[in-house]
Coordinates of C-alpha atoms in Angstrom, one line a residue:
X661 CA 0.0 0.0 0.0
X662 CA 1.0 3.5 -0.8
X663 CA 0.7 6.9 0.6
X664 CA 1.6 10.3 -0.6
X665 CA -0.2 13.9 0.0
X666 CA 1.0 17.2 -1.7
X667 CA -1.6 20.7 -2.1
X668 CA -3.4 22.6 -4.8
X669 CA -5.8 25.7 -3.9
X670 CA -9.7 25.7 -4.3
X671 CA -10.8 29.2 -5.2
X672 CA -14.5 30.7 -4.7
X673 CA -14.1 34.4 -6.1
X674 CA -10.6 35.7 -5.1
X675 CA -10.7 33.6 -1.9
X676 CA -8.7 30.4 -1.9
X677 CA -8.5 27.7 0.1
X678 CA -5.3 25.3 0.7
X679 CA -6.4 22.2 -0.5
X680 CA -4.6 18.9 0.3
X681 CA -4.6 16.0 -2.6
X682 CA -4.0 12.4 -0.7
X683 CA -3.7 9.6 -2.9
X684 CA -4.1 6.3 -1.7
X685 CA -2.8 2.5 -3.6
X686 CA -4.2 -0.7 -2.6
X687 CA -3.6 -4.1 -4.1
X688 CA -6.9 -4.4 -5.7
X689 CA -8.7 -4.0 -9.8
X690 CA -7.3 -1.3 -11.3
X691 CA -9.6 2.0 -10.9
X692 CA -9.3 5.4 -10.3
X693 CA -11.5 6.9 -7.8
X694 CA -11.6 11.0 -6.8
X695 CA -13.6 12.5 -3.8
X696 CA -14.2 15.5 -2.4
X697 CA -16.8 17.4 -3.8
X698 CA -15.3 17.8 -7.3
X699 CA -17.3 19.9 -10.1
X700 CA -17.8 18.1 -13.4
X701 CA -14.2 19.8 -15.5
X702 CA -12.4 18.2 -11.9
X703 CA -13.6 14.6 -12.3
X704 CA -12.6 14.8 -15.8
X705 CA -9.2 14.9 -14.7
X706 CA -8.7 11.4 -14.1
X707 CA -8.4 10.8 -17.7
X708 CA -6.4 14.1 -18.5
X709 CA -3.5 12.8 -15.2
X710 CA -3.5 9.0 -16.6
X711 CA -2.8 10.0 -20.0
X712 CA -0.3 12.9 -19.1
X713 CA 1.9 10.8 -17.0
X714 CA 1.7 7.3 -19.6
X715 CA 2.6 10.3 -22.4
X716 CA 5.6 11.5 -20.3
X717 CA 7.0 8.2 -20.0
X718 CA 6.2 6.9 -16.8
X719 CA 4.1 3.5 -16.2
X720 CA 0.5 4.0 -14.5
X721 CA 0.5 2.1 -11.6
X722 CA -2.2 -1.1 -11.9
X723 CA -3.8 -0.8 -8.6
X724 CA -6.9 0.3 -6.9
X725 CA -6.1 4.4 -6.7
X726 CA -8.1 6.7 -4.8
X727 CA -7.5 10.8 -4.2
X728 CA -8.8 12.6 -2.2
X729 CA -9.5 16.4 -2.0
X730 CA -9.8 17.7 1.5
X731 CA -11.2 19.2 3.3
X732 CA -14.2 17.5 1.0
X733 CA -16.6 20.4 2.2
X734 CA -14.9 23.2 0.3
X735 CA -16.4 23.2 -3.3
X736 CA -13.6 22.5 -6.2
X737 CA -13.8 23.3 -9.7
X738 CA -11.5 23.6 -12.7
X739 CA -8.5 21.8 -14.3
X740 CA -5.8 23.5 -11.7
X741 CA -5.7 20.5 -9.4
X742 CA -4.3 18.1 -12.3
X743 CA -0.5 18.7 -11.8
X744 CA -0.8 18.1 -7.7
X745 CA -3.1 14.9 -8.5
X746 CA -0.1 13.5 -11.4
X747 CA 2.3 13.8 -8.2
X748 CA 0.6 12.8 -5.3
X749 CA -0.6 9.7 -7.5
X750 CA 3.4 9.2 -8.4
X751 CA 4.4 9.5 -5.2
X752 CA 1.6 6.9 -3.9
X753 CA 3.5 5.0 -6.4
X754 CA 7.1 6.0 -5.2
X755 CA 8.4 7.2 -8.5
X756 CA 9.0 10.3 -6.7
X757 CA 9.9 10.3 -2.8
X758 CA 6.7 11.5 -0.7
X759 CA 8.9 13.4 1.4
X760 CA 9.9 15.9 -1.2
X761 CA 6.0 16.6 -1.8
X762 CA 5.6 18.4 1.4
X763 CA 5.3 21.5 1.5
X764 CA 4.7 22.4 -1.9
X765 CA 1.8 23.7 -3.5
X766 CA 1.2 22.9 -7.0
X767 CA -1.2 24.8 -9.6
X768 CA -1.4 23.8 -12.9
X769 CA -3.6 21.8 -15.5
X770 CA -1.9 18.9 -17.6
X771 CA -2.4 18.0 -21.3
X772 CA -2.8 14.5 -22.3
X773 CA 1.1 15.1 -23.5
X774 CA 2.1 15.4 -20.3
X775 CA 2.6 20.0 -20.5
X776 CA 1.8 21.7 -17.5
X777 CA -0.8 24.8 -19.2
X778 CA -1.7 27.7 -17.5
X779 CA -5.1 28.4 -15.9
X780 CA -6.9 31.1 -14.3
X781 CA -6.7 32.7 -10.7
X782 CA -3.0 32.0 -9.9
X783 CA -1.9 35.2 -8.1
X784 CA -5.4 35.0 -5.8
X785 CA -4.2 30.9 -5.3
X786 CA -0.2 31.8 -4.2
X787 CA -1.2 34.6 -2.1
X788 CA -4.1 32.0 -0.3
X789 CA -0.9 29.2 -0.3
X790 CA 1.3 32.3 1.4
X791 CA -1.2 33.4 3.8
X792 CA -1.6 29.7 5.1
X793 CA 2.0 29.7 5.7
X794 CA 3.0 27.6 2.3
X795 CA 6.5 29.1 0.5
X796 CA 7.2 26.4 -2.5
X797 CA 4.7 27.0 -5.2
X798 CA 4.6 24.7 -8.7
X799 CA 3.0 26.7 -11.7
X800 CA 3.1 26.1 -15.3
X801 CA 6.3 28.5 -16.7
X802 CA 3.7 31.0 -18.4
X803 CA 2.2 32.1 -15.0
X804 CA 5.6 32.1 -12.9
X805 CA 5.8 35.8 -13.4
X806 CA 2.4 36.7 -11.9
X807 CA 2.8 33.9 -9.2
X808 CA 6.1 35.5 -8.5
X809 CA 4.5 38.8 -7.7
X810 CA 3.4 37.8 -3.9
X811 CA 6.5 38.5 -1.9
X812 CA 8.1 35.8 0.6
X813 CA 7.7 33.0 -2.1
X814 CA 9.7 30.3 -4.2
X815 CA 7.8 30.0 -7.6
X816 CA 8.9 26.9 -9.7
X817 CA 8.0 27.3 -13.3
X818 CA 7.7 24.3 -15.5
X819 CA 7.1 23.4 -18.7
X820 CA 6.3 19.1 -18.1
X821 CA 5.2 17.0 -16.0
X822 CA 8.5 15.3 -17.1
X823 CA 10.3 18.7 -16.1
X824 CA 8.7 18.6 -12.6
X825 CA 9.2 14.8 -11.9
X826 CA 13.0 15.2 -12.5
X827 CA 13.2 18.1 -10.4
X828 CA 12.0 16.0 -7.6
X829 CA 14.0 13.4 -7.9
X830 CA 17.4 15.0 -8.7
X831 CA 16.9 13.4 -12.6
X832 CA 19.0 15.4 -15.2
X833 CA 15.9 17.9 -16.3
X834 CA 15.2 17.5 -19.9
X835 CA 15.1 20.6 -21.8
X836 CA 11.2 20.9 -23.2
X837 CA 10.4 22.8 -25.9
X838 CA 8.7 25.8 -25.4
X839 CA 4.7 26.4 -26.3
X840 CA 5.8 29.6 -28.2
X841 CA 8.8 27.6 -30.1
X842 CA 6.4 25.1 -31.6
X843 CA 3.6 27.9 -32.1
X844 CA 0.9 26.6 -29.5
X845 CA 1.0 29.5 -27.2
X846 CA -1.9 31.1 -28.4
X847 CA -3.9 28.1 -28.4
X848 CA -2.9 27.4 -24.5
X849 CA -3.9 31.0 -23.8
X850 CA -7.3 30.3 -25.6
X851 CA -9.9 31.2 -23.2
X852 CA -7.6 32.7 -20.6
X853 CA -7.5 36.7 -22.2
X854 CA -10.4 39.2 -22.8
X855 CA -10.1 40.8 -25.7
X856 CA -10.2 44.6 -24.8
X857 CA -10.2 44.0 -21.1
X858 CA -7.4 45.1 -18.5
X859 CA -5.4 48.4 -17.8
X860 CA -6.1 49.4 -21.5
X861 CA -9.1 51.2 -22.5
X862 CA -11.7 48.9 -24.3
X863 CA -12.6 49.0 -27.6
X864 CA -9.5 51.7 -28.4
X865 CA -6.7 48.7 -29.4
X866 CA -5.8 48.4 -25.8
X867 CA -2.7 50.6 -25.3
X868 CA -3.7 53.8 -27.1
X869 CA -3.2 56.6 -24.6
X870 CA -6.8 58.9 -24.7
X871 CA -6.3 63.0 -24.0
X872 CA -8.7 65.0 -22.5
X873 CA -7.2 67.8 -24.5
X874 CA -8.9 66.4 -27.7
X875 CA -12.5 67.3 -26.0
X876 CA -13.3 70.5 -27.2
X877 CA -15.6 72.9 -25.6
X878 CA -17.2 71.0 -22.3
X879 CA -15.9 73.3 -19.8
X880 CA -18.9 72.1 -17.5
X881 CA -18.5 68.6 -18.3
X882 CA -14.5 68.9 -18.0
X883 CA -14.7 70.3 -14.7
X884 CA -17.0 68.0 -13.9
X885 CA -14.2 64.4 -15.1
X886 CA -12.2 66.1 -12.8
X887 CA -13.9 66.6 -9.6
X888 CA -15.1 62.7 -10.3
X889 CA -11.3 61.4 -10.4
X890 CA -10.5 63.7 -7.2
X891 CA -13.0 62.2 -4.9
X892 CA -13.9 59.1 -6.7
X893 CA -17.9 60.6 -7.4
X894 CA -19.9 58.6 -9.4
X895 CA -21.3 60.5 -13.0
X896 CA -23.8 60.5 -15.0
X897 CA -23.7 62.6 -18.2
X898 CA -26.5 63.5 -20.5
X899 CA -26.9 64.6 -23.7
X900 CA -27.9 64.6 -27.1
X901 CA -25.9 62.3 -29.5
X902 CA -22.6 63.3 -30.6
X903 CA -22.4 65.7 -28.0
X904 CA -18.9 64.0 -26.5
X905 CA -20.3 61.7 -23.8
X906 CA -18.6 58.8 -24.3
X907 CA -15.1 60.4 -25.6
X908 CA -15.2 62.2 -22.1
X909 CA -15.6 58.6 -20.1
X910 CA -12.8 57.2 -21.9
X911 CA -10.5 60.0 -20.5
X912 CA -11.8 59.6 -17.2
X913 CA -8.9 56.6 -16.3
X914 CA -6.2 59.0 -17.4
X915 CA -7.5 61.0 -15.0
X916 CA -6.7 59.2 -12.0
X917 CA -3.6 58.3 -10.0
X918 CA -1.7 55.0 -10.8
X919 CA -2.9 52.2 -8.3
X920 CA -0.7 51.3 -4.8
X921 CA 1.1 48.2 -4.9
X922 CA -1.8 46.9 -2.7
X923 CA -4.3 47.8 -5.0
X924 CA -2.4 46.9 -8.0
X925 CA -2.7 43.2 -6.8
X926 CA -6.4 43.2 -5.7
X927 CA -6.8 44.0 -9.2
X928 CA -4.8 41.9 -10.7
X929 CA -5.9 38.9 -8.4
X930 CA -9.7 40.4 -10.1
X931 CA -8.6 39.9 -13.4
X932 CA -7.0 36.8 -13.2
X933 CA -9.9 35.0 -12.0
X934 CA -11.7 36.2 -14.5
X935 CA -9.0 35.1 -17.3
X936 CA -8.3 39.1 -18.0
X937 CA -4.7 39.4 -17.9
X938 CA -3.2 40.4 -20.8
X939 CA -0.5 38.3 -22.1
X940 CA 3.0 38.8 -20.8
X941 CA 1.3 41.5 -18.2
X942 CA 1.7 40.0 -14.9
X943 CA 0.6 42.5 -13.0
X944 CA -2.2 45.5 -13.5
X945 CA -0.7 48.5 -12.7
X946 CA -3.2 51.3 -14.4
X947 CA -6.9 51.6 -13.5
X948 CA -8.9 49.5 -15.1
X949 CA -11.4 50.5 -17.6
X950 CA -15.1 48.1 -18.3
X951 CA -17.2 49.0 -20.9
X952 CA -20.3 46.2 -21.1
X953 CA -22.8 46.4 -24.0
X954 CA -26.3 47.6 -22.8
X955 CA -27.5 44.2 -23.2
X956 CA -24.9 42.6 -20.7
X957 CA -27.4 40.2 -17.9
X958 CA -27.3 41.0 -14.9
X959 CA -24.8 37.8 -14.1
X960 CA -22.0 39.6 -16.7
X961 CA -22.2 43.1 -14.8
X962 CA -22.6 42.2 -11.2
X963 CA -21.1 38.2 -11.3
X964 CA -22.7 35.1 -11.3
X965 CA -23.3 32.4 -13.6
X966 CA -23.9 28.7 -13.4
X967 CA -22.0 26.8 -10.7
X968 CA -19.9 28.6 -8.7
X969 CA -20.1 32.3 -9.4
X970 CA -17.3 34.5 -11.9
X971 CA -16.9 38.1 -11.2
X972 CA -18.5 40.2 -13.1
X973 CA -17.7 43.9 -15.1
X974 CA -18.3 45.8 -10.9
X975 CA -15.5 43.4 -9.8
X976 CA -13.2 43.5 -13.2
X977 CA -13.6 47.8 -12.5
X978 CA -12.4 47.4 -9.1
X979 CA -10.1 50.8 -8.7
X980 CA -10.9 52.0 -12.0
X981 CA -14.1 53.2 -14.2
X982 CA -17.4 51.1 -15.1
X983 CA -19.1 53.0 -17.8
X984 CA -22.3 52.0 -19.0
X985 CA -23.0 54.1 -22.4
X986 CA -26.7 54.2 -23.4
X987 CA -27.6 53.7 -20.0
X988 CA -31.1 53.9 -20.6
X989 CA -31.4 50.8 -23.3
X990 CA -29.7 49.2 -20.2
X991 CA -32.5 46.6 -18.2
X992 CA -34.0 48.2 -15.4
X993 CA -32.9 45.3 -13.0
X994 CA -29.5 44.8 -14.3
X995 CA -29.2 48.9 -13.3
X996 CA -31.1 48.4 -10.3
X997 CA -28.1 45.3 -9.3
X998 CA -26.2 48.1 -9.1
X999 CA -27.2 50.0 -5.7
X1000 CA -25.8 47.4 -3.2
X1001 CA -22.1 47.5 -4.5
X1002 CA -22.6 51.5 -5.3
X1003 CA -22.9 51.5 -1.3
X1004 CA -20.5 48.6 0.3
X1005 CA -18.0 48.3 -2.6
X1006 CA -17.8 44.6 -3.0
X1007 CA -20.9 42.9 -4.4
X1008 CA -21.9 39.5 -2.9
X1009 CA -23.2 36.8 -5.1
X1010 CA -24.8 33.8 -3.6
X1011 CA -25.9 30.3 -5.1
X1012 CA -26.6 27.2 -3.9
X1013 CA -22.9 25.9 -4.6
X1014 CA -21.1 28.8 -2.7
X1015 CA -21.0 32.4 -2.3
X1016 CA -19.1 34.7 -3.9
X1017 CA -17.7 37.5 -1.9
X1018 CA -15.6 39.8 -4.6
X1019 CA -14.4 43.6 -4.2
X1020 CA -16.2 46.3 -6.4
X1021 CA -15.1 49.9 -5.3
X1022 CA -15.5 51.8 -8.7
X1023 CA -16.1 54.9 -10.1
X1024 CA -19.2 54.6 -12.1
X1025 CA -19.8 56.4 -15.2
X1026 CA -23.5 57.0 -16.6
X1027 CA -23.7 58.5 -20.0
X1028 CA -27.6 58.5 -21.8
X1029 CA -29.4 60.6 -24.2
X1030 CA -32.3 62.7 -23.1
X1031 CA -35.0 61.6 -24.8
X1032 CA -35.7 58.1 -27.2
X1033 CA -34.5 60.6 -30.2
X1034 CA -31.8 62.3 -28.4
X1035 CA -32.9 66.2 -29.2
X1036 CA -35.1 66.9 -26.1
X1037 CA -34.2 70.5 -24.5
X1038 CA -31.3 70.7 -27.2
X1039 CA -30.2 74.3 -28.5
X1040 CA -31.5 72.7 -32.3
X1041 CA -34.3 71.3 -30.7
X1042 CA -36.4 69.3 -33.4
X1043 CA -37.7 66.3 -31.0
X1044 CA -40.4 64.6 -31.9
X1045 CA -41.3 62.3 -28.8
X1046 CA -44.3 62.4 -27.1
X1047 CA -44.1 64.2 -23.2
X1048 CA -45.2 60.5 -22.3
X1049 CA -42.0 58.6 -24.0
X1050 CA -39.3 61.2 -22.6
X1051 CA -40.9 60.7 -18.9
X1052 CA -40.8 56.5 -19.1
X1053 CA -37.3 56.8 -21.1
X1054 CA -35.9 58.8 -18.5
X1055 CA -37.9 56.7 -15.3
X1056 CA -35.4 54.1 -16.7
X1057 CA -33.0 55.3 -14.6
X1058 CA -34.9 54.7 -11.1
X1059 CA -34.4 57.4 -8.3
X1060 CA -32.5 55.2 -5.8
X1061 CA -30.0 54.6 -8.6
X1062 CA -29.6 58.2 -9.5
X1063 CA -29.6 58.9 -5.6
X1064 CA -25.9 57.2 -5.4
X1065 CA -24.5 59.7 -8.4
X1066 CA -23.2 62.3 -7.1
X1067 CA -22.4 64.7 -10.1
X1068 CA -25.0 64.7 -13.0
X1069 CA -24.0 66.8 -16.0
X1070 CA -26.4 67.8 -18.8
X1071 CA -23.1 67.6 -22.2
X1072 CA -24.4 70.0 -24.5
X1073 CA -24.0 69.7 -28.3
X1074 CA -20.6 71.4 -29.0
X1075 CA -20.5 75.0 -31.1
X1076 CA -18.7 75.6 -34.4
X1077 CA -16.6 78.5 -32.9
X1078 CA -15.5 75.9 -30.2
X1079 CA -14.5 72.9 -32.7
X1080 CA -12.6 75.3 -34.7
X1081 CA -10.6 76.7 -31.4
X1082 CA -7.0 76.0 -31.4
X1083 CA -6.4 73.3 -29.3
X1084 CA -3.5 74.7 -27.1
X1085 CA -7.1 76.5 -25.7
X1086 CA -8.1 72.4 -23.8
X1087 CA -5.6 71.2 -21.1
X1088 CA -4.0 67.9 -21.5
X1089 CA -4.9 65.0 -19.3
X1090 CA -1.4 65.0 -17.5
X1091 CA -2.4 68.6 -16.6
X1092 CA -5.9 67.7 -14.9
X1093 CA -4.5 64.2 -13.2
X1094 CA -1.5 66.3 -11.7
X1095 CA -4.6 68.7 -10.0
X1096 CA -6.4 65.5 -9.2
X1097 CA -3.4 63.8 -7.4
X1098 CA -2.9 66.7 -5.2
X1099 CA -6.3 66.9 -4.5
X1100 CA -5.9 63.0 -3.4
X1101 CA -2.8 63.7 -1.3
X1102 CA -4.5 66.3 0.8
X1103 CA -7.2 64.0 1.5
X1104 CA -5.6 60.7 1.9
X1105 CA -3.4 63.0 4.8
X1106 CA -6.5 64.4 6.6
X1107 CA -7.7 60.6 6.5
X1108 CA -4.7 58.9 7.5
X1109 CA -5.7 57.3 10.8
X1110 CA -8.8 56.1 9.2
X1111 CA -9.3 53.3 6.7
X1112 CA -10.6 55.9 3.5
X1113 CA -8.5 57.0 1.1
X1114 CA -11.3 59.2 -0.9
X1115 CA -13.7 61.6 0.4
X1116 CA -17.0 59.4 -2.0
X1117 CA -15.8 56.5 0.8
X1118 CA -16.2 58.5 4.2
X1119 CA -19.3 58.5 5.9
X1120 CA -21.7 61.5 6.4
X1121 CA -21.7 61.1 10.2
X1122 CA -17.8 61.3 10.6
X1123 CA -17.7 64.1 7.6
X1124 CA -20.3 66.2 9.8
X1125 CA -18.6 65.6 13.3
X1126 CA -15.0 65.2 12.4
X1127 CA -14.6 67.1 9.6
X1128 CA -17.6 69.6 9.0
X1129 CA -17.6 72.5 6.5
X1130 CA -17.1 76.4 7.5
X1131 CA -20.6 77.4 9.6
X1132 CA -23.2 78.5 8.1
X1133 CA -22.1 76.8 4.4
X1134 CA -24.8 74.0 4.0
X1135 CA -27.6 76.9 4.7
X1136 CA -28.8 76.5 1.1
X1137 CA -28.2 72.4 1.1
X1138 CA -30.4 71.9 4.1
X1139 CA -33.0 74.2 2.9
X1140 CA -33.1 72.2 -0.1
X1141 CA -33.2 68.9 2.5
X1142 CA -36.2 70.7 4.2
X1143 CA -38.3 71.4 0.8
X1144 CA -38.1 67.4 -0.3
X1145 CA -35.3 67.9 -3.1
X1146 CA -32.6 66.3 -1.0
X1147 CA -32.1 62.9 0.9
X1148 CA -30.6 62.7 3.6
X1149 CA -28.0 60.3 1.3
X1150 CA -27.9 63.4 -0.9
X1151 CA -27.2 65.8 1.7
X1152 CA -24.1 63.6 2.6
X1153 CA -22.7 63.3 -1.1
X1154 CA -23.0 66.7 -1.4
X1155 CA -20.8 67.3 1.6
X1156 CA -18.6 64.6 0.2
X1157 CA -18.1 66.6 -3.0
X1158 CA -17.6 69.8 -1.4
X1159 CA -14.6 68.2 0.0
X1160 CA -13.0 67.3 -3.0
X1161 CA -14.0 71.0 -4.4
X1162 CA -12.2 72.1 -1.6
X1163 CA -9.6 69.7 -2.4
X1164 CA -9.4 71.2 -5.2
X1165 CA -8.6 74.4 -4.2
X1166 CA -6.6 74.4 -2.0
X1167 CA -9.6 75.4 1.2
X1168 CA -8.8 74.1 4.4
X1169 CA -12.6 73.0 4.8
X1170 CA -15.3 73.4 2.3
X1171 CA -16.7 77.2 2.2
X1172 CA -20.1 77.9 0.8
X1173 CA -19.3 78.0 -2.5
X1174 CA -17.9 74.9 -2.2
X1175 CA -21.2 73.3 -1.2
X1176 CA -23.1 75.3 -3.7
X1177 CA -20.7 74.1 -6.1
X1178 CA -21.6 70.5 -5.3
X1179 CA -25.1 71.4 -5.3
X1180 CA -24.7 72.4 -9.1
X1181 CA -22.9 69.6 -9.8
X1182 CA -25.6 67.3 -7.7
X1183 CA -29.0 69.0 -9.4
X1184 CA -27.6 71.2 -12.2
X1185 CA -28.7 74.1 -10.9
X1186 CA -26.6 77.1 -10.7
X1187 CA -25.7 78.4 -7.1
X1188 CA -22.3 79.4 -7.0
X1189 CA -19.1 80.6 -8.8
X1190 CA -17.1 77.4 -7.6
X1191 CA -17.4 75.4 -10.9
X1192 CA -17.0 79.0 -12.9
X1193 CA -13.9 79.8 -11.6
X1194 CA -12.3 76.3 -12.1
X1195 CA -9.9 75.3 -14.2
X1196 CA -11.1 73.3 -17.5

């Protein structure tokens, strides 16, 4: 009888769990048993391990073979258990010593040739492995570098299960070819990349940089980008077709400051779940930009799915901008799925298999026309759609929704004179995200012994006690409070983005044109000269 035991990590979301694979031979009829709550793509690896180890040259032992996954409560799914199950099973076996399986944490799916290929959700897996106390970590040679980002561990790439095998046994190791050598790379990274998804903005060929100084005109809307990147305030822009809405959103991830390392690997732990990661980009370093279709189900945008759930476009925007162009074709409950991560930041996604606990702190960006044609209360005018259409297309967008925006801009159609101006006239992005970093280092110091960062994440209570504004300057946001325009929510976004105004400006605490410059920004309505005196 035989004994061996190495471990491989279960993941549910960006939470793993160490998972130890014991495989057990008994003189008996040859099968191959595995238990332990396995998914379907798991119990499927009994033929991919058998085949990958007779293809790499070793004999399959003729006995009765069971593995076990424990602990057997934790559900398990995908291919990433196969290269631990090949070496416990060859251990069991003693074609490699059980003793130098200890301690090592394997992650990798085998082919029926015996190559280790890459899967998804390694970086969340080694830092699960790390935080359990685990510091030797097996992964297939294409994910080494994104393994290798989570400090305090020894990341073994490999090519084989032939490569691995003579590691562990002090065997000369045979020098594989490599999946880009023999042209297969793509096809092992089939599956595994999004097109248009990561740091790069979607739908724009990735990499190419956007400028806010190729807006023209929008001084109001400009203004606007940049009070939502200093605070991290939800938008919603609206406007006739053509008017700029969507070139503005794409500019709005230039506009903020280049994630911490400790945001860098949420994100990246995010993405990699979801099979994001661009190839031969280890590591997310920018703010991620998601732009779902209208249609996208309520599952793609939030997370879900069948079996256990996959995070969705909240959780691939974590730290960076969700826009949702068109938001009014958008379905009313896929919107209204929204509201719970708008508030928390992480969005929690149950099913009868698991729950899904995955981080969605984003900057949400709303762009929609104002009417079914697009030309209601233009400066052309010219819309056609019945007073009844324009109220239900616009009660698309339900109150509580609109409640957790914080700046709503009307975009107006841009003027000749303006598309003609020179364009040394519109400031660059670097010029606006240098404003907007200060503004964030003035309010990550005041908020340095607390756990925000922003002022959109500090709550009204501790904004009114700790840190109110001058007296007497929410006069005109409380009367508005008293007459029914304002929630008490609303009251307290305001306040939040009278802090970043004063941010802005260098105010030690936000003055009364401050608030009535949030107000503006809040219900569109003129109150102040904050926004007018702003840079654009």
């Amino acid at each position: 009888m035989g004994f061996a035991r190495t471990c491989s990590v279960a993941l549910v979301g960006v939470e793993g769990v160490v998972v130890e694979v014991q495989a057990d031979l008994e003189p008996g009829l040859a099968t191959f048993t595995l238990v332990g709550l396995p998914d379907k793509s798991l119990v499927e690896s009994r033929d991919r391990v058998r085949a990958a180890v007779v293809n790499s040259g070793i004999d399959w032992p003729q006995k009765k073979l069971t593995v076990g996954l424990s602990p057997a409560s934790v559900p398990k799914s995908g291919s990433g258990f196969d290269l631990a199950v090949a070496c416990a099973v060859l251990g069991a076996d003693e074609r490699i010593d059980p003793r130098e399986l200890t301690g090592l944490v394997m992650i990798g799916e085998l082919g029926l040739d015996g190559r280790v290929r890459p899967v998804r959700g390694v970086l969340p897996a080694v830092l699960a492995a790390a935080d359990a106390g685990y510091r030797q970590v097996v992964v297939a040679e294409q994910t080494a570098s994104e393994a290798a980002l989570v400090p305090g561990v020894s990341v073994l790439g490999v090519r084989s299960l032939r490569q691995l095998v003579a590691v562990l046994t002090d065997a000369p190791v045979p020098d594989e070819q490599s999946p880009a050598e023999d042209g297969t790379a793509a096809a092992m990274l089939a599956g595994l990349t999004v097109p248009g998804a990561g740091a790069g903005i979607a739908g724009l060929g990735g990499d190419r940089t956007v400028d806010l100084a190729e807006v023209a005109g929008q001084t109001a809307a400009r203004r606007a980008l940049e009070v939502a990147a200093a605070g991290r305030h939800h938008i919603f822009l609206k406007g006739p077709p053509g008017a700029g809405k969507t070139m503005l959103a794409e500019r709005l991830p230039g506009l903020l400051p280049p994630l911490t390392p400790q945001e860098a690997l949420e994100v990246t732990a995010v993405h990699s779940v979801a099979g994001a990661l661009p190839p031969g980009q280890p590591l997310v370093e920018r703010p991620p930009y998601c732009a779902p279709h209208h249609s996208a189900t309520t599952a793609s945008l939030v997370g879900g799915g069948s079996g256990l759930p996959r995070p969705g476009a909240v959780s691939l925007a974590h730290h960076g901008v969700l826009f949702l162009d068109e938001a009014a074709e958008c379905s009313a409950r896929v919107l209204d799925a929204l509201r719970q991560p708008l508030e928390s930041g992480q969005v929690v996604v149950a099913r009868a298999q698991g729950m899904m606990r995955m981080p969605a702190r984003f900057l949400l960006a709303l762009a929609a026309n104002p009417c079914p044609c697009g030309r209601h209360g233009t400066r052309g005018g010219g819309c056609e759609c019945r007073p009844s259409s324009v109220r239900r297309y616009r009660a698309r967008l339900s109150g509580p929704l609109l409640d957790r925006v914080d700046l709503r801009v009307t975009v107006e159609p841009v003027t000749r004179s303006e598309l003609t101006a020179p364009a040394a006239r519109s400031e660059s992005t670097a010029t606006v995200a240098a404003r907007v970093r200060s503004a964030r280092e003035r309010a990550a110091a005041r908020y340095a012994a607390t756990p925000w960062q922003t002022n959109s994440e500090v709550p009204g209570h501790e904004l009114r006690t700790r840190w109110p504004a001058e007296p007497g300057a929410l006069g005109r946001a409380e009367e508005d409070m008293e007459r029914g325009l304002l929630t008490a929510r609303g009251l307290d976004r305001v306040l939040r983005v009278a802090w970043t105004l004063a941010d802005l400006a260098g105010h030690d605490r936000p003055t009364a044109d401050d608030v009535d410059g949030a107000l503006e920004l809040r219900t569109g309505v003129r109150r102040g000269t904050a926004l007018a005196g702003g840079p654009v």
